[in-house]
């Protein structure tokens, strides 16, 4: 069986830096609150019309492909993870295929929010291990700044998120000493509504206790999207932050331990843990639980905020660019988010 190695990695973050103080123009918040509760000092926002989730993914992908020593013609398949796609449908994968003028290869979109990239990596790993594909482009990208409530009403969500993209080329290798050792994917849909964007959707309040737009009275064409949803700010994400925090604090360490146990390693063997950048306090809690040193955990949420599906590949790319990861090092990726879904991947670089 083949091993899947990361042959190339790239990232793209927009130029536009938005500080916590910049957000005070729109909402009642403060630099102190944001830094103390999340660790975030600034984030990047995409150019409103010039950059999309796909274009940022494409920029990251170009770097990953070049660093792998390949051209777009060598790529056999695309897996794109995002919760902020350019279109409701089709997905961003086909837009990447078009933008990079690639052959008529398959393109799959993964909708697993914060754990989207680790899920996408796992999907790509299976295609490589079965021998179906040799080079797979895996992208995580988000343009959150387009779909958040920047009034005080939405401040608990909007101060956290930022835009950006990361990408890897996952490649088949015969080197048994390197590559993805295992991936671990989980979900628990019991609390699906506590971190969710309900509209537009087909739910018609079926799952939702809190009354959203009144579908009993609505014309059929108004059930997907209506003026009432706009007026009541029901087209923005909803998050019960403290409930998400509590679950994340349990599941992050659990899924890292699962990956280590499966491969006979302990936390002290990890060279770098790349946790999804949800909240610096969550990463610090995970570090404490696993008794990891500072140099074993890479965080960059301070500069980029939470970039959801892009956060793991952006952080992995930065850690690699900073020389913190060498050939043969044990690297663990872990993520938790909406769904809830959570996941880990253990690899030898
Ligand atoms: O990526 C994966 C998905 N997301 C996460 O993992 C997020 C996990 N949760 C969190 O990171 C934290 O729960 C938050 C950062 C979202 C919130 O921090 P918290 O310490 O849990 O605060 P809270 O929601 O309990 O709110 C405390 C207070 C409230 O005021 P009152 O009711 O105590 O008067 C909020 O209204 O802070 C207020 N608040 C704010 N104040 C200033 C909420 N957002 C803000 C804000 N600025 N941006």
mmCIF file of C-alpha atoms and ligand atoms in Angstrom, residues 28-30 33 37-38 114 155-156 159-160 195 239 241-242 244-245 276 278-279 281-282 306 336-337, ligand 1:
data_model
loop_
_atom_site.group_PDB
_atom_site.id
_atom_site.type_symbol
_atom_site.label_atom_id
_atom_site.label_comp_id
_atom_site.label_asym_id
_atom_site.label_seq_id
_atom_site.Cartn_x
_atom_site.Cartn_y
_atom_site.Cartn_z
ATOM 1 C CA UNK A 28 -19.666 47.753 20.937
ATOM 2 C CA UNK A 29 -16.529 45.760 21.712
ATOM 3 C CA UNK A 30 -12.977 46.376 22.913
ATOM 4 C CA UNK A 33 -12.312 41.856 25.599
ATOM 5 C CA UNK A 37 -11.354 35.959 25.640
ATOM 6 C CA UNK A 38 -9.841 34.760 22.346
ATOM 7 C CA UNK A 114 -13.669 23.829 11.326
ATOM 8 C CA UNK A 155 -20.250 40.601 18.065
ATOM 9 C CA UNK A 156 -19.738 37.248 19.831
ATOM 10 C CA UNK A 159 -14.855 39.319 16.189
ATOM 11 C CA UNK A 160 -13.528 35.775 16.015
ATOM 12 C CA UNK A 195 -23.141 26.494 15.968
ATOM 13 C CA UNK A 239 -23.142 30.330 17.978
ATOM 14 C CA UNK A 241 -19.871 30.142 22.319
ATOM 15 C CA UNK A 242 -19.561 28.803 25.881
ATOM 16 C CA UNK A 244 -18.927 25.066 21.946
ATOM 17 C CA UNK A 245 -15.933 25.895 24.125
ATOM 18 C CA UNK A 276 -7.504 24.285 14.607
ATOM 19 C CA UNK A 278 -10.640 28.291 17.344
ATOM 20 C CA UNK A 279 -9.615 30.292 20.383
ATOM 21 C CA UNK A 281 -7.668 29.707 25.344
ATOM 22 C CA UNK A 282 -8.834 26.381 23.843
ATOM 23 C CA UNK A 306 -10.314 31.776 13.325
ATOM 24 C CA UNK A 336 -13.217 20.626 16.301
ATOM 25 C CA UNK A 337 -16.221 22.643 15.201
HETATM 26 O O1 LIG B 1 -14.057 27.291 15.447
HETATM 27 C C1 LIG B 1 -14.867 26.465 16.236
HETATM 28 C C2 LIG B 1 -16.067 27.122 16.619
HETATM 29 N N1 LIG B 1 -16.029 28.161 17.588
HETATM 30 C C3 LIG B 1 -15.395 28.086 18.772
HETATM 31 O O2 LIG B 1 -14.667 27.192 19.076
HETATM 32 C C4 LIG B 1 -15.704 29.187 19.746
HETATM 33 C C5 LIG B 1 -15.711 28.679 21.159
HETATM 34 N N2 LIG B 1 -16.162 29.698 22.111
HETATM 35 C C6 LIG B 1 -15.450 30.830 22.346
HETATM 36 O O3 LIG B 1 -14.391 31.017 21.778
HETATM 37 C C7 LIG B 1 -15.969 31.784 23.390
HETATM 38 O O4 LIG B 1 -17.140 31.251 23.950
HETATM 39 C C8 LIG B 1 -16.287 33.201 22.826
HETATM 40 C C9 LIG B 1 -14.993 33.887 22.492
HETATM 41 C C10 LIG B 1 -17.168 33.094 21.598
HETATM 42 C C11 LIG B 1 -17.013 34.033 23.862
HETATM 43 O O5 LIG B 1 -16.245 34.131 25.043
HETATM 44 P P1 LIG B 1 -16.914 33.811 26.460
HETATM 45 O O6 LIG B 1 -15.863 34.041 27.449
HETATM 46 O O7 LIG B 1 -17.507 32.428 26.378
HETATM 47 O O8 LIG B 1 -18.024 34.943 26.575
HETATM 48 P P2 LIG B 1 -19.615 34.818 26.660
HETATM 49 O O9 LIG B 1 -20.185 34.380 25.347
HETATM 50 O O10 LIG B 1 -19.976 34.037 27.890
HETATM 51 O O11 LIG B 1 -20.003 36.337 26.887
HETATM 52 C C12 LIG B 1 -19.597 37.061 28.053
HETATM 53 C C13 LIG B 1 -20.050 38.511 27.916
HETATM 54 C C14 LIG B 1 -21.520 38.656 27.543
HETATM 55 O O12 LIG B 1 -22.013 39.787 28.240
HETATM 56 P P3 LIG B 1 -22.857 39.598 29.610
HETATM 57 O O13 LIG B 1 -24.045 38.782 29.235
HETATM 58 O O14 LIG B 1 -21.934 38.901 30.543
HETATM 59 O O15 LIG B 1 -23.152 41.000 29.984
HETATM 60 C C15 LIG B 1 -21.507 38.964 26.081
HETATM 61 O O16 LIG B 1 -22.605 39.733 25.646
HETATM 62 O O17 LIG B 1 -19.319 39.155 26.872
HETATM 63 C C16 LIG B 1 -20.238 39.809 25.960
HETATM 64 N N3 LIG B 1 -19.649 39.781 24.629
HETATM 65 C C17 LIG B 1 -18.805 40.741 24.188
HETATM 66 N N4 LIG B 1 -18.350 41.870 24.764
HETATM 67 C C18 LIG B 1 -17.486 42.636 24.043
HETATM 68 C C19 LIG B 1 -19.795 38.856 23.662
HETATM 69 N N5 LIG B 1 -19.063 39.189 22.605
HETATM 70 C C20 LIG B 1 -18.440 40.356 22.894
HETATM 71 C C21 LIG B 1 -17.551 41.195 22.190
HETATM 72 N N6 LIG B 1 -17.110 42.323 22.808
HETATM 73 N N7 LIG B 1 -17.125 40.901 20.962
#
